[in-house]
Amino acid sequence: MEHLHYLLINALWGFFILTLLMSLITIFLSRQLSHPFNTIIQSVKLIGEGKINLKELLIRDDEFSILARAMVATDKELYSKNRLIKEKEKRLLEAQKIAHVGHWELDLQHHILDVSSEIYEILEIKQEESLNLAKLLSYLSLHGRQK
């Protein structure tokens, strides 16, 4: 009986030590894995607050510089895409003016009516006048009858 009691105590100690080791390993790994994310979050915050100069980060060789390079690349790509979108939008407006065609879009979820400048020209109304769907439909109905 005493031998069984001794084995049980050793098993409990073994379980306790194993649990303690697993806990320490888990804490160590979580710190190792979360450190880069915390660094990135801290970097973004400091850059946003203007406390870190983005150009200075580019010459460093750490997590901050990796983040800075990624931000610069993303910024350049976004700028390029935005410029391309603006050019295409300008061409669309020119084509609509030449063809005397416009467009409108109704966002039902937010109750927002987006109307192109050519619609105002076609309906012969001032762009300062705010339009909602009811007004637009009444103008379209009147304009259709007049033609």
Tab-separated table of N, CA and C in Angstrom, residues 4-123:
chain	number	residue	atom	x	y	z
A	4	LEU	N	2.225	1.880	-3.405
A	4	LEU	CA	1.222	2.481	-4.297
A	4	LEU	C	1.112	3.982	-4.017
A	5	HIS	N	1.146	4.348	-2.716
A	5	HIS	CA	1.091	5.753	-2.316
A	5	HIS	C	2.311	6.506	-2.870
A	6	TYR	N	3.476	5.917	-2.794
A	6	TYR	CA	4.716	6.499	-3.310
A	6	TYR	C	4.633	6.705	-4.826
A	7	LEU	N	4.110	5.703	-5.555
A	7	LEU	CA	3.962	5.810	-7.015
A	7	LEU	C	2.972	6.930	-7.395
A	8	LEU	N	1.896	7.019	-6.631
A	8	LEU	CA	0.888	8.053	-6.890
A	8	LEU	C	1.461	9.450	-6.683
A	9	ILE	N	2.240	9.648	-5.629
A	9	ILE	CA	2.861	10.954	-5.359
A	9	ILE	C	3.860	11.295	-6.462
A	10	ASN	N	4.658	10.328	-6.892
A	10	ASN	CA	5.608	10.569	-7.981
A	10	ASN	C	4.882	10.890	-9.285
A	11	ALA	N	3.785	10.217	-9.551
A	11	ALA	CA	3.009	10.487	-10.760
A	11	ALA	C	2.440	11.906	-10.723
A	12	LEU	N	1.939	12.306	-9.547
A	12	LEU	CA	1.388	13.669	-9.411
A	12	LEU	C	2.487	14.721	-9.594
A	13	TRP	N	3.664	14.470	-8.989
A	13	TRP	CA	4.775	15.398	-9.178
A	13	TRP	C	5.187	15.460	-10.649
A	14	GLY	N	5.241	14.329	-11.290
A	14	GLY	CA	5.584	14.278	-12.714
A	14	GLY	C	4.580	15.059	-13.553
A	15	PHE	N	3.290	14.874	-13.244
A	15	PHE	CA	2.234	15.603	-13.954
A	15	PHE	C	2.367	17.102	-13.706
A	16	PHE	N	2.644	17.489	-12.458
A	16	PHE	CA	2.805	18.892	-12.108
A	16	PHE	C	3.980	19.507	-12.869
A	17	ILE	N	5.120	18.820	-12.887
A	17	ILE	CA	6.309	19.325	-13.583
A	17	ILE	C	6.049	19.405	-15.086
A	18	LEU	N	5.371	18.400	-15.661
A	18	LEU	CA	5.043	18.413	-17.085
A	18	LEU	C	4.119	19.583	-17.420
A	19	THR	N	3.121	19.807	-16.578
A	19	THR	CA	2.193	20.933	-16.780
A	19	THR	C	2.931	22.263	-16.685
A	20	LEU	N	3.831	22.372	-15.711
A	20	LEU	CA	4.610	23.593	-15.549
A	20	LEU	C	5.491	23.845	-16.770
A	21	LEU	N	6.158	22.808	-17.258
A	21	LEU	CA	6.998	22.942	-18.449
A	21	LEU	C	6.171	23.335	-19.675
A	22	MET	N	5.013	22.719	-19.847
A	22	MET	CA	4.150	23.058	-20.989
A	22	MET	C	3.685	24.510	-20.902
A	23	SER	N	3.383	24.960	-19.681
A	23	SER	CA	2.961	26.355	-19.502
A	23	SER	C	4.092	27.311	-19.859
A	24	LEU	N	5.298	26.992	-19.403
A	24	LEU	CA	6.448	27.843	-19.719
A	24	LEU	C	6.730	27.874	-21.217
A	25	ILE	N	6.640	26.728	-21.872
A	25	ILE	CA	6.850	26.664	-23.328
A	25	ILE	C	5.781	27.480	-24.048
A	26	THR	N	4.530	27.374	-23.603
A	26	THR	CA	3.436	28.138	-24.217
A	26	THR	C	3.670	29.639	-24.066
A	27	ILE	N	4.071	30.068	-22.880
A	27	ILE	CA	4.345	31.495	-22.647
A	27	ILE	C	5.498	31.958	-23.538
A	28	PHE	N	6.554	31.169	-23.604
A	28	PHE	CA	7.703	31.525	-24.430
A	28	PHE	C	7.308	31.650	-25.900
A	29	LEU	N	6.580	30.652	-26.418
A	29	LEU	CA	6.183	30.686	-27.831
A	29	LEU	C	5.231	31.835	-28.132
A	30	SER	N	4.291	32.103	-27.219
A	30	SER	CA	3.350	33.197	-27.473
A	30	SER	C	4.070	34.537	-27.517
A	31	ARG	N	5.096	34.706	-26.675
A	31	ARG	CA	5.872	35.952	-26.716
A	31	ARG	C	6.695	36.046	-27.999
A	32	GLN	N	7.261	34.919	-28.422
A	32	GLN	CA	8.054	34.897	-29.649
A	32	GLN	C	7.185	35.200	-30.863
A	33	LEU	N	5.966	34.710	-30.868
A	33	LEU	CA	5.079	34.917	-32.010
A	33	LEU	C	4.404	36.278	-31.988
A	34	SER	N	4.082	36.778	-30.794
A	34	SER	CA	3.357	38.045	-30.726
A	34	SER	C	4.278	39.261	-30.820
A	35	HIS	N	5.566	39.094	-30.562
A	35	HIS	CA	6.491	40.235	-30.591
A	35	HIS	C	6.509	40.950	-31.948
A	36	PRO	N	6.637	40.229	-33.085
A	36	PRO	CA	6.644	40.943	-34.368
A	36	PRO	C	5.341	41.714	-34.627
A	37	PHE	N	4.209	41.131	-34.233
A	37	PHE	CA	2.936	41.823	-34.439
A	37	PHE	C	2.844	43.069	-33.576
A	38	ASN	N	3.275	42.963	-32.339
A	38	ASN	CA	3.277	44.134	-31.459
A	38	ASN	C	4.200	45.221	-31.995
A	39	THR	N	5.344	44.815	-32.551
A	39	THR	CA	6.284	45.767	-33.133
A	39	THR	C	5.651	46.494	-34.313
A	40	ILE	N	4.966	45.760	-35.165
A	40	ILE	CA	4.320	46.369	-36.331
A	40	ILE	C	3.221	47.332	-35.888
A	41	ILE	N	2.414	46.921	-34.939
A	41	ILE	CA	1.341	47.790	-34.442
A	41	ILE	C	1.929	49.063	-33.840
A	42	GLN	N	2.979	48.916	-33.059
A	42	GLN	CA	3.644	50.076	-32.451
A	42	GLN	C	4.233	50.980	-33.537
A	43	SER	N	4.826	50.390	-34.564
A	43	SER	CA	5.432	51.164	-35.652
A	43	SER	C	4.385	51.993	-36.376
A	44	VAL	N	3.283	51.364	-36.726
A	44	VAL	CA	2.214	52.074	-37.440
A	44	VAL	C	1.714	53.243	-36.597
A	45	LYS	N	1.543	53.009	-35.317
A	45	LYS	CA	1.071	54.068	-34.424
A	45	LYS	C	2.068	55.230	-34.388
A	46	LEU	N	3.355	54.925	-34.241
A	46	LEU	CA	4.376	55.977	-34.172
A	46	LEU	C	4.507	56.732	-35.488
A	47	ILE	N	4.416	56.018	-36.607
A	47	ILE	CA	4.479	56.687	-37.912
A	47	ILE	C	3.268	57.595	-38.087
A	48	GLY	N	2.092	57.085	-37.702
A	48	GLY	CA	0.863	57.884	-37.801
A	48	GLY	C	0.908	59.138	-36.953
A	49	GLU	N	1.549	59.046	-35.801
A	49	GLU	CA	1.666	60.201	-34.909
A	49	GLU	C	2.801	61.132	-35.326
A	50	GLY	N	3.572	60.732	-36.340
A	50	GLY	CA	4.676	61.556	-36.811
A	50	GLY	C	5.905	61.487	-35.920
A	51	LYS	N	5.976	60.509	-35.044
A	51	LYS	CA	7.118	60.386	-34.135
A	51	LYS	C	8.280	59.644	-34.777
A	52	ILE	N	8.017	58.943	-35.873
A	52	ILE	CA	9.072	58.249	-36.602
A	52	ILE	C	9.017	58.720	-38.045
A	53	ASN	N	10.154	59.099	-38.576
A	53	ASN	CA	10.250	59.533	-39.964
A	53	ASN	C	10.360	58.300	-40.856
A	54	LEU	N	9.478	58.185	-41.801
A	54	LEU	CA	9.436	57.024	-42.683
A	54	LEU	C	10.736	56.869	-43.471
A	55	LYS	N	11.336	57.974	-43.891
A	55	LYS	CA	12.585	57.901	-44.666
A	55	LYS	C	13.736	57.330	-43.834
A	56	GLU	N	13.765	57.668	-42.552
A	56	GLU	CA	14.808	57.130	-41.675
A	56	GLU	C	14.656	55.623	-41.501
A	57	LEU	N	13.428	55.164	-41.499
A	57	LEU	CA	13.184	53.731	-41.322
A	57	LEU	C	13.683	52.902	-42.492
A	58	LEU	N	13.688	53.493	-43.682
A	58	LEU	CA	14.067	52.736	-44.873
A	58	LEU	C	15.522	52.274	-44.835
A	59	ILE	N	16.378	53.003	-44.139
A	59	ILE	CA	17.793	52.635	-44.118
A	59	ILE	C	18.138	51.689	-42.974
A	60	ARG	N	17.206	51.484	-42.049
A	60	ARG	CA	17.459	50.561	-40.942
A	60	ARG	C	17.277	49.125	-41.408
A	61	ASP	N	17.676	48.193	-40.557
A	61	ASP	CA	17.560	46.777	-40.903
A	61	ASP	C	16.883	46.026	-39.753
A	62	ASP	N	15.594	46.309	-39.547
A	62	ASP	CA	14.835	45.638	-38.502
A	62	ASP	C	13.367	45.570	-38.913
A	63	GLU	N	12.494	45.214	-37.986
A	63	GLU	CA	11.072	45.089	-38.301
A	63	GLU	C	10.487	46.416	-38.782
A	64	PHE	N	10.985	47.511	-38.208
A	64	PHE	CA	10.486	48.826	-38.595
A	64	PHE	C	10.781	49.108	-40.073
A	65	SER	N	11.988	48.761	-40.509
A	65	SER	CA	12.347	49.044	-41.907
A	65	SER	C	11.548	48.175	-42.871
A	66	ILE	N	11.276	46.940	-42.476
A	66	ILE	CA	10.444	46.072	-43.320
A	66	ILE	C	9.062	46.682	-43.470
A	67	LEU	N	8.512	47.161	-42.368
A	67	LEU	CA	7.206	47.815	-42.402
A	67	LEU	C	7.258	49.072	-43.265
A	68	ALA	N	8.297	49.857	-43.121
A	68	ALA	CA	8.418	51.091	-43.893
A	68	ALA	C	8.474	50.800	-45.388
A	69	ARG	N	9.255	49.803	-45.768
A	69	ARG	CA	9.339	49.450	-47.202
A	69	ARG	C	7.985	49.004	-47.730
A	70	ALA	N	7.273	48.220	-46.943
A	70	ALA	CA	5.945	47.764	-47.356
A	70	ALA	C	4.983	48.936	-47.496
A	71	MET	N	5.071	49.885	-46.559
A	71	MET	CA	4.186	51.053	-46.625
A	71	MET	C	4.495	51.913	-47.843
A	72	VAL	N	5.768	52.109	-48.140
A	72	VAL	CA	6.151	52.914	-49.303
A	72	VAL	C	5.688	52.234	-50.583
A	73	ALA	N	5.886	50.925	-50.688
A	73	ALA	CA	5.454	50.195	-51.884
A	73	ALA	C	3.942	50.268	-52.039
A	74	THR	N	3.216	50.104	-50.937
A	74	THR	CA	1.760	50.174	-50.984
A	74	THR	C	1.299	51.570	-51.358
A	75	ASP	N	1.943	52.582	-50.794
A	75	ASP	CA	1.586	53.963	-51.093
A	75	ASP	C	1.798	54.278	-52.571
A	76	LYS	N	2.932	53.830	-53.130
A	76	LYS	CA	3.201	54.065	-54.552
A	76	LYS	C	2.173	53.370	-55.421
A	77	GLU	N	1.830	52.138	-55.060
A	77	GLU	CA	0.856	51.389	-55.846
A	77	GLU	C	-0.518	52.041	-55.767
A	78	LEU	N	-0.917	52.469	-54.576
A	78	LEU	CA	-2.211	53.134	-54.428
A	78	LEU	C	-2.254	54.450	-55.198
A	79	TYR	N	-1.169	55.208	-55.144
A	79	TYR	CA	-1.105	56.468	-55.878
A	79	TYR	C	-1.250	56.211	-57.378
A	80	SER	N	-0.538	55.215	-57.882
A	80	SER	CA	-0.593	54.881	-59.296
A	80	SER	C	-1.996	54.449	-59.711
A	81	LYS	N	-2.607	53.589	-58.915
A	81	LYS	CA	-3.965	53.111	-59.226
A	81	LYS	C	-4.973	54.249	-59.147
A	82	ASN	N	-4.826	55.123	-58.163
A	82	ASN	CA	-5.731	56.253	-58.013
A	82	ASN	C	-5.625	57.196	-59.205
A	83	ARG	N	-4.387	57.447	-59.654
A	83	ARG	CA	-4.187	58.309	-60.821
A	83	ARG	C	-4.836	57.694	-62.057
A	84	LEU	N	-4.690	56.392	-62.238
A	84	LEU	CA	-5.288	55.687	-63.367
A	84	LEU	C	-6.819	55.774	-63.329
A	85	ILE	N	-7.393	55.604	-62.149
A	85	ILE	CA	-8.852	55.708	-61.997
A	85	ILE	C	-9.325	57.108	-62.352
A	86	LYS	N	-8.609	58.131	-61.895
A	86	LYS	CA	-8.998	59.514	-62.195
A	86	LYS	C	-8.923	59.795	-63.696
A	87	GLU	N	-7.893	59.265	-64.358
A	87	GLU	CA	-7.777	59.451	-65.808
A	87	GLU	C	-8.950	58.793	-66.534
A	88	LYS	N	-9.313	57.589	-66.120
A	88	LYS	CA	-10.423	56.885	-66.765
A	88	LYS	C	-11.747	57.580	-66.487
A	89	GLU	N	-11.894	58.101	-65.280
A	89	GLU	CA	-13.110	58.831	-64.948
A	89	GLU	C	-13.226	60.094	-65.801
A	90	LYS	N	-12.097	60.774	-66.022
A	90	LYS	CA	-12.089	61.977	-66.857
A	90	LYS	C	-12.494	61.631	-68.293
A	91	ARG	N	-11.943	60.513	-68.816
A	91	ARG	CA	-12.312	60.078	-70.176
A	91	ARG	C	-13.789	59.731	-70.262
A	92	LEU	N	-14.318	59.075	-69.237
A	92	LEU	CA	-15.738	58.718	-69.223
A	92	LEU	C	-16.603	59.971	-69.274
A	93	LEU	N	-16.269	60.969	-68.470
A	93	LEU	CA	-17.045	62.216	-68.461
A	93	LEU	C	-16.966	62.921	-69.811
A	94	GLU	N	-15.778	62.912	-70.442
A	94	GLU	CA	-15.644	63.511	-71.773
A	94	GLU	C	-16.503	62.766	-72.797
A	95	ALA	N	-16.489	61.440	-72.742
A	95	ALA	CA	-17.288	60.632	-73.671
A	95	ALA	C	-18.775	60.875	-73.454
A	96	GLN	N	-19.201	60.989	-72.187
A	96	GLN	CA	-20.606	61.253	-71.899
A	96	GLN	C	-21.024	62.619	-72.435
A	97	LYS	N	-20.132	63.588	-72.321
A	97	LYS	CA	-20.452	64.932	-72.815
A	97	LYS	C	-20.589	64.924	-74.340
A	98	ILE	N	-19.660	64.241	-75.020
A	98	ILE	CA	-19.707	64.163	-76.488
A	98	ILE	C	-20.971	63.441	-76.942
A	99	ALA	N	-21.293	62.325	-76.285
A	99	ALA	CA	-22.458	61.524	-76.685
A	99	ALA	C	-23.756	62.065	-76.103
A	100	HIS	N	-23.651	63.040	-75.221
A	100	HIS	CA	-24.805	63.605	-74.533
A	100	HIS	C	-25.569	62.499	-73.787
A	101	VAL	N	-24.793	61.713	-73.044
A	101	VAL	CA	-25.322	60.613	-72.241
A	101	VAL	C	-24.781	60.780	-70.831
A	102	GLY	N	-25.598	60.502	-69.848
A	102	GLY	CA	-25.163	60.594	-68.465
A	102	GLY	C	-25.476	59.300	-67.734
A	103	HIS	N	-25.189	59.297	-66.459
A	103	HIS	CA	-25.520	58.125	-65.646
A	103	HIS	C	-25.927	58.559	-64.252
A	104	TRP	N	-26.697	57.714	-63.617
A	104	TRP	CA	-27.043	57.923	-62.222
A	104	TRP	C	-27.089	56.581	-61.527
A	105	GLU	N	-26.842	56.620	-60.225
A	105	GLU	CA	-26.799	55.395	-59.429
A	105	GLU	C	-27.454	55.667	-58.080
A	106	LEU	N	-28.310	54.743	-57.678
A	106	LEU	CA	-29.002	54.880	-56.399
A	106	LEU	C	-28.511	53.804	-55.449
A	107	ASP	N	-27.975	54.232	-54.317
A	107	ASP	CA	-27.542	53.324	-53.257
A	107	ASP	C	-28.725	53.160	-52.308
A	108	LEU	N	-29.419	52.022	-52.446
A	108	LEU	CA	-30.625	51.797	-51.645
A	108	LEU	C	-30.324	51.631	-50.161
A	109	GLN	N	-29.178	51.082	-49.854
A	109	GLN	CA	-28.833	50.846	-48.462
A	109	GLN	C	-28.612	52.155	-47.710
A	110	HIS	N	-27.951	53.121	-48.354
A	110	HIS	CA	-27.629	54.388	-47.689
A	110	HIS	C	-28.495	55.555	-48.185
A	111	HIS	N	-29.405	55.284	-49.104
A	111	HIS	CA	-30.313	56.299	-49.667
A	111	HIS	C	-29.546	57.478	-50.259
A	112	ILE	N	-28.540	57.146	-51.077
A	112	ILE	CA	-27.716	58.173	-51.711
A	112	ILE	C	-27.877	58.061	-53.221
A	113	LEU	N	-28.153	59.190	-53.853
A	113	LEU	CA	-28.288	59.246	-55.304
A	113	LEU	C	-27.052	59.931	-55.872
A	114	ASP	N	-26.351	59.237	-56.755
A	114	ASP	CA	-25.162	59.786	-57.406
A	114	ASP	C	-25.518	60.056	-58.861
A	115	VAL	N	-25.359	61.307	-59.282
A	115	VAL	CA	-25.759	61.721	-60.627
A	115	VAL	C	-24.559	62.350	-61.321
A	116	SER	N	-24.322	61.965	-62.588
A	116	SER	CA	-23.212	62.551	-63.333
A	116	SER	C	-23.551	63.982	-63.737
A	117	SER	N	-22.502	64.747	-64.010
A	117	SER	CA	-22.711	66.153	-64.392
A	117	SER	C	-23.471	66.253	-65.712
A	118	GLU	N	-23.338	65.268	-66.569
A	118	GLU	CA	-24.034	65.314	-67.861
A	118	GLU	C	-25.550	65.171	-67.690
A	119	ILE	N	-25.995	64.468	-66.663
A	119	ILE	CA	-27.441	64.377	-66.385
A	119	ILE	C	-28.002	65.766	-66.123
A	120	TYR	N	-27.257	66.573	-65.355
A	120	TYR	CA	-27.696	67.945	-65.106
A	120	TYR	C	-27.782	68.726	-66.418
A	121	GLU	N	-26.790	68.530	-67.289
A	121	GLU	CA	-26.795	69.206	-68.593
A	121	GLU	C	-27.983	68.762	-69.438
A	122	ILE	N	-28.225	67.462	-69.490
A	122	ILE	CA	-29.325	66.916	-70.291
A	122	ILE	C	-30.665	67.456	-69.800
A	123	LEU	N	-30.843	67.482	-68.491
A	123	LEU	CA	-32.108	67.931	-67.911
A	123	LEU	C	-32.187	69.447	-67.776
